[in-house]
Amino acid sequence: MNFDLTPDQAALRERARRFASEELAPVAEEYDQREEFPHEQFCRAAQLGFFGLSVPREYGGLGADTVSYALVIEELSRAMPAFGVPVSVHNSLVCYPIAKLGTPEQRQRYLPRLATGELLGGFSLTEPESGSDASAMQTLARKVDGGWIIDGHKTFVSMGATAGIFLVMAVTDPDAKRSRSISAFLIERGVPGFSSGQRVSKMGMRATDTTELLFREVYVPDANLLGNRGDGFKVALSSLDSGRIGIGAQALGIAQAALDTSAAYALSRKQFGEPIIKFQAVQFKLSDMATEIEAARLLLMEAAALKDAGQPMTTQAAMAKLMASQAAVRAADSAVQIHGGYGYLKGNTAERLYRDAKVTEIYEGTSEIQRIVIAESLIAEPATYPLPAFDVSAPVSG
Ligand code: CAA
């Protein structure tokens, strides 16, 4: 499906596809098993501009649109899902908010280094007792002369051990309404009082590190406040709208890989004297995978195109992430089933995809949160539908 890509979008997708198939796919299994991030491939991806997708050209980035960003994340994730996470978080949850909301000085200080990958960006919202209920955070920023003192404990931070700068949400105004009580700070690794916790061992996405972040009396100058005081929750949620397109694209890449590996196996694997692709039991699985992938891709492209047109896309981003992550989990499950016993073995791509897929239904807002976001849009603006609402005050007859 080409969704009328522009020549630039098609060229960027081709660049990502070639890099992913030649340089990521061959090492995906190895780095998953070693639980290690492929640093050499990171440097190559940086040279190709993938860490500057959301950075405007004047700051050394590609200034790519959201459609291109989604296409790149899908291609990278198709070869190595774990590689899609840092590229997505860095671009959508760090570069994009700085480019959109940063002061000229903040943009100049951070964007050129983010664009080249010299500085990897991380995002820090979640806390041990504040996950889906994100505004219930307890990390506190206390105002002092010229800046802020931050104390708190964040968790589930993707690339927490590796990223060099974090967009961190902290409560600056505990007495204000919850959504107005939070501000967003840019905090570089190395400032006194800041540390990453131990890397946690995960079911999937094992090539990325995930850690806690600890803030003990960390001094942050006023110049590192991103956006206005009290706007932090909205900064986080609006960045997550774009981030959800990235995670949707990551899930789509996983689903596509599950279909590709299953179709190839079903063509070559013979049982009862026939390649198993001849059996309807297998065909139906492949057909469902292909159909869900197509539907997810259309939703993703719609959300990305809306963002590029400057239109609201919160609902479409939530729908795209919900659909794509469900498609990924179902496709990976089918891939293991089609591979039979072989699919259950370590070292089989289907097994890794099965483990990698699950988290796309969890991070950057669980599927339940996406449904809440979608439902809120239905409540706020009920569909214009030609049928009148059922009148409960009318006498019941018949
Ligand atoms: N953009 C901008 N503002 C938004 C918004 C959006 N998409 N959605 C809501 N808002 C605004 C609302 O208009 C409201 O503003 P006012 O107070 O001025 O009216 C304010 O934000 C609060 O909105 P809600 O009352 O709806 O907020 P809530 O507390 O009920 O929470 C929620 C809403 C949807 C549940 C939200 O908390 C949420 O999305 N939770 C999930 C958190 C999440 O996605 N975490 C992911 C962690 S990051 C991660 O996973 C990265 C990684 O490592 C891969």
Coordinates of C-alpha atoms and ligand atoms in Angstrom, one line a residue:
M1 CA 0.0 0.0 0.0
N2 CA 1.5 3.3 -1.0
F3 CA -1.0 5.8 0.4
D4 CA 0.2 8.2 -2.3
L5 CA 3.6 8.7 -0.8
T6 CA 5.5 11.7 -2.0
P7 CA 8.9 11.0 -3.7
D8 CA 10.6 12.2 -0.5
Q9 CA 8.5 9.9 1.8
A10 CA 9.1 7.0 -0.5
A11 CA 12.9 7.7 -0.6
L12 CA 13.1 7.9 3.2
R13 CA 11.2 4.7 3.5
E14 CA 13.6 3.0 1.1
R15 CA 16.6 4.3 3.0
A16 CA 15.1 2.9 6.3
R17 CA 14.2 -0.4 4.6
R18 CA 17.6 -0.9 3.2
F19 CA 19.4 -0.1 6.5
A20 CA 16.9 -2.3 8.5
S21 CA 17.2 -5.3 6.2
E22 CA 21.0 -5.1 5.7
E23 CA 22.1 -3.9 9.2
L24 CA 19.4 -4.6 11.8
A25 CA 17.8 -7.8 10.8
P26 CA 21.0 -9.8 10.8
V27 CA 21.8 -8.8 14.5
A28 CA 18.3 -8.6 15.9
E29 CA 18.3 -12.0 17.5
E30 CA 21.8 -11.7 18.9
Y31 CA 21.2 -8.4 20.7
D32 CA 17.9 -9.7 22.0
Q33 CA 19.6 -12.6 23.6
R34 CA 22.5 -10.5 24.9
E35 CA 20.1 -7.9 26.2
E36 CA 22.3 -5.2 24.7
F37 CA 21.7 -2.2 22.5
P38 CA 23.5 -2.3 19.1
H39 CA 25.7 0.8 19.4
E40 CA 27.3 0.4 16.0
Q41 CA 23.9 0.3 14.3
F42 CA 22.8 3.2 16.4
C43 CA 25.7 5.3 14.9
R44 CA 24.8 4.2 11.4
A45 CA 21.1 5.1 12.0
A46 CA 22.3 8.5 13.3
Q47 CA 24.4 9.0 10.1
L48 CA 21.3 8.3 8.0
G49 CA 19.4 11.0 9.9
F50 CA 16.9 8.9 11.8
F51 CA 17.6 10.7 15.1
G52 CA 16.9 14.0 13.4
L53 CA 13.5 13.1 11.8
S54 CA 11.6 15.6 14.0
V55 CA 14.3 18.2 14.1
P56 CA 13.9 21.1 11.7
R57 CA 16.5 21.4 8.9
E58 CA 17.8 24.7 10.3
Y59 CA 19.0 22.8 13.4
G60 CA 20.6 20.0 11.3
G61 CA 17.7 17.6 11.2
L62 CA 15.8 16.1 8.4
G63 CA 12.6 18.1 9.2
A64 CA 10.6 15.1 8.0
D65 CA 6.9 15.0 8.2
T66 CA 4.9 12.6 10.5
V67 CA 4.1 10.2 7.6
S68 CA 7.8 9.8 7.0
Y69 CA 8.5 9.4 10.7
A70 CA 5.9 6.6 10.9
L71 CA 7.3 4.9 7.8
V72 CA 10.8 4.9 9.2
I73 CA 9.8 3.5 12.6
E74 CA 7.8 0.8 10.8
E75 CA 10.7 -0.3 8.7
L76 CA 13.2 -0.3 11.6
S77 CA 10.8 -2.2 13.8
R78 CA 10.0 -4.8 11.1
A79 CA 13.7 -5.8 11.3
M80 CA 14.3 -5.2 14.9
P81 CA 11.3 -4.0 17.0
A82 CA 13.6 -2.9 19.9
F83 CA 15.4 -0.4 17.6
G84 CA 12.1 1.4 17.0
V85 CA 11.6 2.4 20.6
P86 CA 14.6 4.8 21.0
V87 CA 14.1 6.3 17.6
S88 CA 10.4 6.9 18.3
V89 CA 10.8 8.2 21.9
H90 CA 13.8 10.4 20.9
N91 CA 11.9 12.0 18.0
S92 CA 8.4 12.3 19.2
L93 CA 8.8 12.8 23.0
V94 CA 12.0 14.9 23.1
C95 CA 12.9 16.5 19.7
Y96 CA 9.3 17.4 18.8
P97 CA 8.3 19.1 22.0
I98 CA 11.6 21.1 22.1
A99 CA 11.2 22.1 18.4
K100 CA 7.6 23.1 19.1
L101 CA 7.7 24.7 22.6
G102 CA 11.4 25.4 23.3
T103 CA 12.8 28.8 23.6
P104 CA 15.2 29.9 20.8
E105 CA 18.1 29.2 23.3
Q106 CA 16.8 25.7 24.2
R107 CA 16.4 24.8 20.5
Q108 CA 19.9 26.0 19.7
R109 CA 21.4 24.2 22.7
Y110 CA 19.8 20.8 22.2
L111 CA 18.4 20.3 18.7
P112 CA 21.7 20.1 16.8
R113 CA 23.1 17.5 19.2
L114 CA 19.8 15.6 19.2
A115 CA 19.7 15.6 15.4
T116 CA 23.0 13.9 15.0
G117 CA 22.4 11.4 17.8
E118 CA 25.3 12.8 19.9
L119 CA 22.6 13.3 22.5
L120 CA 19.9 10.6 22.8
G121 CA 16.6 11.8 24.3
G122 CA 14.5 10.0 26.9
F123 CA 11.1 10.7 28.3
S124 CA 10.2 10.4 32.0
L125 CA 6.6 10.6 33.1
T126 CA 5.8 7.3 34.9
E127 CA 6.4 6.6 38.6
P128 CA 6.0 3.5 40.7
E129 CA 2.5 4.6 41.8
S130 CA 1.5 6.7 38.8
G131 CA 1.2 4.9 35.5
S132 CA -2.1 5.3 33.6
D133 CA -3.1 7.9 36.1
A134 CA -0.1 10.0 35.0
S135 CA -1.1 13.3 36.7
A136 CA -0.9 11.6 40.1
M137 CA 2.9 11.8 40.1
Q138 CA 4.8 12.7 43.2
T139 CA 8.1 13.9 41.9
L140 CA 8.4 17.4 43.2
A141 CA 10.1 20.5 41.8
R142 CA 10.6 23.2 44.5
K143 CA 11.2 26.8 43.4
V144 CA 14.5 28.3 44.5
D145 CA 16.3 31.4 43.3
G146 CA 17.1 31.0 39.6
G147 CA 15.8 27.5 39.2
W148 CA 14.2 24.4 40.8
I149 CA 15.2 21.6 43.1
I150 CA 13.8 18.3 41.9
D151 CA 13.2 15.3 44.2
G152 CA 11.6 12.1 43.0
H153 CA 11.7 8.6 41.5
K154 CA 10.7 7.8 38.0
T155 CA 10.3 4.3 36.5
F156 CA 10.0 2.3 33.2
V157 CA 12.2 4.8 31.4
S158 CA 13.1 3.5 28.0
M159 CA 16.9 4.0 27.4
G160 CA 17.2 5.3 30.9
A161 CA 20.8 4.0 31.1
T162 CA 21.8 5.4 27.8
A163 CA 19.9 8.6 27.0
G164 CA 21.8 11.8 27.6
I165 CA 18.9 14.1 28.1
F166 CA 15.4 13.5 29.6
L167 CA 12.1 15.4 29.4
V168 CA 11.0 15.0 33.0
M169 CA 7.6 15.8 34.4
A170 CA 7.4 17.1 38.0
V171 CA 4.9 18.7 40.3
T172 CA 5.7 22.4 40.6
D173 CA 2.3 23.6 42.0
P174 CA 0.9 21.0 44.3
D175 CA -2.1 23.2 45.3
A176 CA -3.2 23.8 41.7
K177 CA -5.7 21.6 39.9
R178 CA -3.9 18.3 39.0
S179 CA -3.6 19.0 35.3
R180 CA -2.1 22.5 36.0
S181 CA 0.2 21.3 38.8
I182 CA 2.9 19.8 36.6
S183 CA 5.8 21.3 34.6
A184 CA 8.2 19.9 32.1
F185 CA 12.0 20.0 32.6
L186 CA 14.9 19.2 30.4
I187 CA 17.5 17.4 32.5
E188 CA 20.9 16.3 31.1
R189 CA 22.6 13.2 32.5
G190 CA 25.5 14.1 34.8
V191 CA 23.9 16.8 36.9
P192 CA 24.6 16.3 40.6
G193 CA 21.9 14.2 42.3
F194 CA 20.7 12.5 39.2
S195 CA 21.2 8.8 38.6
S196 CA 19.8 5.9 36.6
G197 CA 18.8 2.7 38.6
Q198 CA 19.5 -0.8 37.6
R199 CA 18.4 -2.0 34.2
V200 CA 15.4 -4.2 34.5
S201 CA 15.1 -7.6 32.7
K202 CA 12.1 -7.7 30.4
M203 CA 9.9 -10.2 28.5
G204 CA 10.6 -8.5 25.2
M205 CA 12.3 -5.4 23.7
R206 CA 15.4 -6.8 25.4
A207 CA 17.9 -5.0 23.3
T208 CA 16.7 -1.7 24.8
D209 CA 17.5 -0.8 28.4
T210 CA 14.7 0.2 30.8
T211 CA 15.6 1.8 34.1
E212 CA 14.4 3.9 37.0
L213 CA 15.6 7.5 37.3
L214 CA 16.4 8.9 40.7
F215 CA 16.4 12.6 41.5
R216 CA 18.0 13.6 44.8
E217 CA 18.0 17.4 45.3
V218 CA 18.8 17.9 41.6
Y219 CA 19.2 21.6 40.7
V220 CA 17.7 22.6 37.4
P221 CA 18.0 26.2 36.2
D222 CA 14.9 28.2 35.0
A223 CA 16.3 28.0 31.5
N224 CA 15.5 24.3 31.5
L225 CA 11.8 24.6 32.0
L226 CA 10.1 23.5 28.7
G227 CA 6.9 25.5 28.0
N228 CA 5.2 27.5 30.7
R229 CA 5.0 26.6 34.4
G230 CA 1.9 24.4 34.9
D231 CA 1.8 23.3 31.3
G232 CA 3.8 20.1 31.8
F233 CA 0.8 17.6 31.8
K234 CA -0.4 19.0 28.5
V235 CA 3.1 19.0 27.1
A236 CA 3.3 15.3 28.0
L237 CA -0.1 14.4 26.6
S238 CA 0.3 16.3 23.3
S239 CA 3.8 14.8 22.8
L240 CA 2.3 11.3 23.5
D241 CA -0.2 11.9 20.7
S242 CA 2.7 11.9 18.3
G243 CA 4.5 9.2 20.3
R244 CA 1.4 6.9 19.9
I245 CA 1.8 7.2 16.1
G246 CA 5.4 6.0 16.6
I247 CA 4.4 3.1 18.8
G248 CA 1.6 2.2 16.4
A249 CA 4.2 2.2 13.6
Q250 CA 6.4 0.0 15.7
A251 CA 3.5 -2.4 16.3
L252 CA 2.8 -2.4 12.6
G253 CA 6.4 -3.3 11.8
I254 CA 6.1 -6.2 14.2
A255 CA 2.8 -7.4 12.6
Q256 CA 4.3 -7.1 9.1
A257 CA 7.4 -9.1 10.2
A258 CA 5.1 -11.8 11.7
L259 CA 3.2 -12.1 8.5
D260 CA 6.3 -12.1 6.3
T261 CA 8.0 -14.8 8.4
S262 CA 4.8 -16.9 8.6
A263 CA 4.1 -16.7 4.9
A264 CA 7.7 -17.7 4.0
Y265 CA 7.5 -20.6 6.4
A266 CA 4.1 -21.8 5.3
L267 CA 5.4 -21.9 1.7
S268 CA 8.4 -24.1 2.6
R269 CA 7.0 -26.3 5.4
K270 CA 5.4 -29.5 4.2
Q271 CA 2.9 -31.6 6.1
F272 CA 0.6 -34.3 4.8
G273 CA 2.5 -34.0 1.5
E274 CA 1.7 -30.3 0.9
P275 CA 3.2 -26.9 1.8
I276 CA 1.1 -25.9 4.8
I277 CA 0.1 -22.7 3.0
K278 CA -2.3 -25.0 1.0
F279 CA -4.4 -25.6 4.1
Q280 CA -7.2 -23.2 4.9
A281 CA -6.4 -23.3 8.6
V282 CA -3.1 -21.5 7.7
Q283 CA -4.5 -19.4 4.9
F284 CA -7.2 -17.9 7.2
K285 CA -4.6 -16.9 9.8
L286 CA -2.5 -15.2 7.1
S287 CA -5.6 -13.5 5.7
D288 CA -6.6 -12.1 9.1
M289 CA -3.0 -10.9 9.6
A290 CA -2.9 -9.2 6.3
T291 CA -6.3 -7.6 6.7
E292 CA -5.5 -6.2 10.2
I293 CA -2.2 -4.9 9.0
E294 CA -3.8 -3.0 6.2
A295 CA -6.5 -1.6 8.5
A296 CA -3.8 -0.5 11.0
R297 CA -1.7 1.0 8.3
L298 CA -4.6 3.1 7.0
L299 CA -5.4 4.4 10.5
L300 CA -1.8 5.2 11.1
M301 CA -1.4 7.1 7.9
E302 CA -4.6 9.0 8.6
A303 CA -3.4 10.0 12.1
A304 CA 0.0 11.0 10.6
A305 CA -1.5 12.9 7.7
L306 CA -3.8 14.8 10.1
K307 CA -0.9 15.9 12.2
D308 CA 1.0 17.0 9.1
A309 CA -2.0 19.1 8.1
G310 CA -2.1 20.7 11.5
Q311 CA -5.4 19.1 12.4
P312 CA -6.4 17.6 15.7
M313 CA -5.4 13.9 15.8
T314 CA -5.6 12.8 19.4
T315 CA -8.4 10.3 18.7
Q316 CA -6.9 9.0 15.5
A317 CA -3.5 8.5 17.1
A318 CA -5.2 6.5 19.9
M319 CA -7.2 4.4 17.4
A320 CA -4.1 3.8 15.3
K321 CA -2.1 2.6 18.3
L322 CA -4.9 0.5 19.6
M323 CA -5.5 -1.2 16.3
A324 CA -1.8 -1.7 15.4
S325 CA -0.8 -3.1 18.8
Q326 CA -3.8 -5.5 18.7
A327 CA -2.8 -6.5 15.2
A328 CA 0.8 -7.0 16.3
V329 CA -0.1 -9.2 19.3
R330 CA -2.5 -11.3 17.2
A331 CA -0.1 -11.6 14.3
A332 CA 2.8 -12.7 16.5
D333 CA 0.5 -15.2 18.2
S334 CA -0.5 -16.6 14.8
A335 CA 3.1 -16.6 13.7
V336 CA 4.1 -18.9 16.6
Q337 CA 1.1 -21.1 15.9
I338 CA 2.0 -21.5 12.2
H339 CA 5.6 -22.3 13.1
G340 CA 4.3 -25.0 15.5
G341 CA 7.0 -26.4 17.9
Y342 CA 9.7 -24.5 16.0
G343 CA 7.9 -21.2 16.8
Y344 CA 8.3 -21.9 20.5
L345 CA 12.1 -22.1 20.3
K346 CA 14.6 -19.4 21.3
G347 CA 16.2 -18.1 18.2
N348 CA 13.0 -18.3 16.1
T349 CA 11.9 -14.9 14.9
A350 CA 8.3 -15.7 15.7
E351 CA 9.2 -16.3 19.3
R352 CA 10.9 -12.9 19.6
L353 CA 8.1 -11.1 17.9
Y354 CA 5.6 -12.7 20.3
R355 CA 7.6 -11.3 23.2
D356 CA 8.2 -7.9 21.6
A357 CA 4.6 -7.4 20.5
K358 CA 3.0 -7.4 24.0
V359 CA 4.5 -4.1 25.3
T360 CA 3.0 -2.2 22.4
E361 CA -0.4 -2.7 24.2
I362 CA 1.1 -1.3 27.3
Y363 CA 3.6 1.6 26.9
E364 CA 2.7 5.1 25.8
G365 CA -0.7 4.4 27.2
T366 CA -2.3 1.0 27.6
S367 CA -5.0 -0.2 25.2
E368 CA -7.5 0.6 27.9
I369 CA -6.2 4.2 28.0
Q370 CA -6.5 4.5 24.2
R371 CA -10.1 3.4 24.5
I372 CA -10.7 6.1 27.2
V373 CA -9.2 8.7 24.9
I374 CA -11.4 7.5 22.0
A375 CA -14.5 7.3 24.2
E376 CA -13.9 10.9 25.4
S377 CA -14.0 12.1 21.8
L378 CA -17.3 10.3 21.3
I379 CA -18.8 11.9 24.4
A380 CA -17.5 15.4 23.5
E381 CA -18.7 15.2 19.9
P382 CA -21.2 12.4 19.2
A383 CA -21.2 11.2 15.7
T384 CA -23.6 13.0 13.3
Y385 CA -25.9 10.2 12.5
P386 CA -29.1 10.5 10.6
L387 CA -31.1 8.5 13.1
P388 CA -32.7 10.4 16.0
A389 CA -31.7 9.3 19.6
F390 CA -34.3 6.9 21.1
D391 CA -36.9 8.9 23.0
V392 CA -37.2 7.3 26.4
S393 CA -40.0 9.6 27.4
A394 CA -42.3 8.4 24.6
P395 CA -45.0 5.9 25.5
V396 CA -43.8 2.3 24.9
S397 CA -46.1 0.5 22.4
G398 CA -46.2 -2.8 20.7
Ligands
CAA1 N1 -3.1 17.0 24.4 C1 -3.1 18.2 25.1 N2 -3.8 18.3 26.3 C2 -4.6 17.3 26.6 C3 -4.7 16.1 25.9 C4 -3.9 16.0 24.7 N3 -3.8 14.9 24.0 N4 -5.5 15.2 26.5 C5 -6.0 15.9 27.5 N5 -5.5 17.1 27.6 C6 -5.7 18.1 28.6 C7 -7.2 18.2 28.9 O1 -7.9 19.1 28.0 C8 -7.3 18.8 30.3 O2 -7.1 20.2 30.3 P1 -7.8 21.1 31.4 O3 -7.4 20.7 32.7 O4 -7.3 22.5 31.0 O5 -9.3 20.9 31.1 C9 -6.0 18.1 31.0 O6 -5.2 17.7 29.9 C10 -6.4 16.9 31.8 O7 -7.1 16.0 31.0 P2 -7.9 14.8 31.7 O8 -8.8 15.4 32.8 O9 -8.5 14.0 30.6 O10 -6.7 14.1 32.4 P3 -6.7 12.7 33.2 O11 -5.9 12.9 34.5 O12 -8.1 12.2 33.4 O13 -5.8 11.7 32.3 C11 -5.4 10.2 30.5 C12 -6.1 11.5 31.0 C13 -5.8 10.0 29.1 C14 -5.8 9.0 31.3 C15 -3.9 10.4 30.6 O14 -3.4 10.5 32.0 C16 -3.0 9.4 29.9 O15 -2.9 9.4 28.7 N6 -2.5 8.4 30.7 C17 -1.6 7.4 30.2 C18 -0.2 7.8 30.4 C19 0.8 7.3 29.4 O16 0.5 7.3 28.2 N7 2.0 6.9 29.9 C20 3.0 6.5 29.0 C21 4.3 6.7 29.6 S1 5.6 7.2 28.5 C22 6.2 5.8 27.8 O17 5.6 4.7 27.9 C23 7.4 6.1 27.0 C24 8.2 4.9 26.7 O18 9.1 4.6 27.4 C25 8.0 4.1 25.5

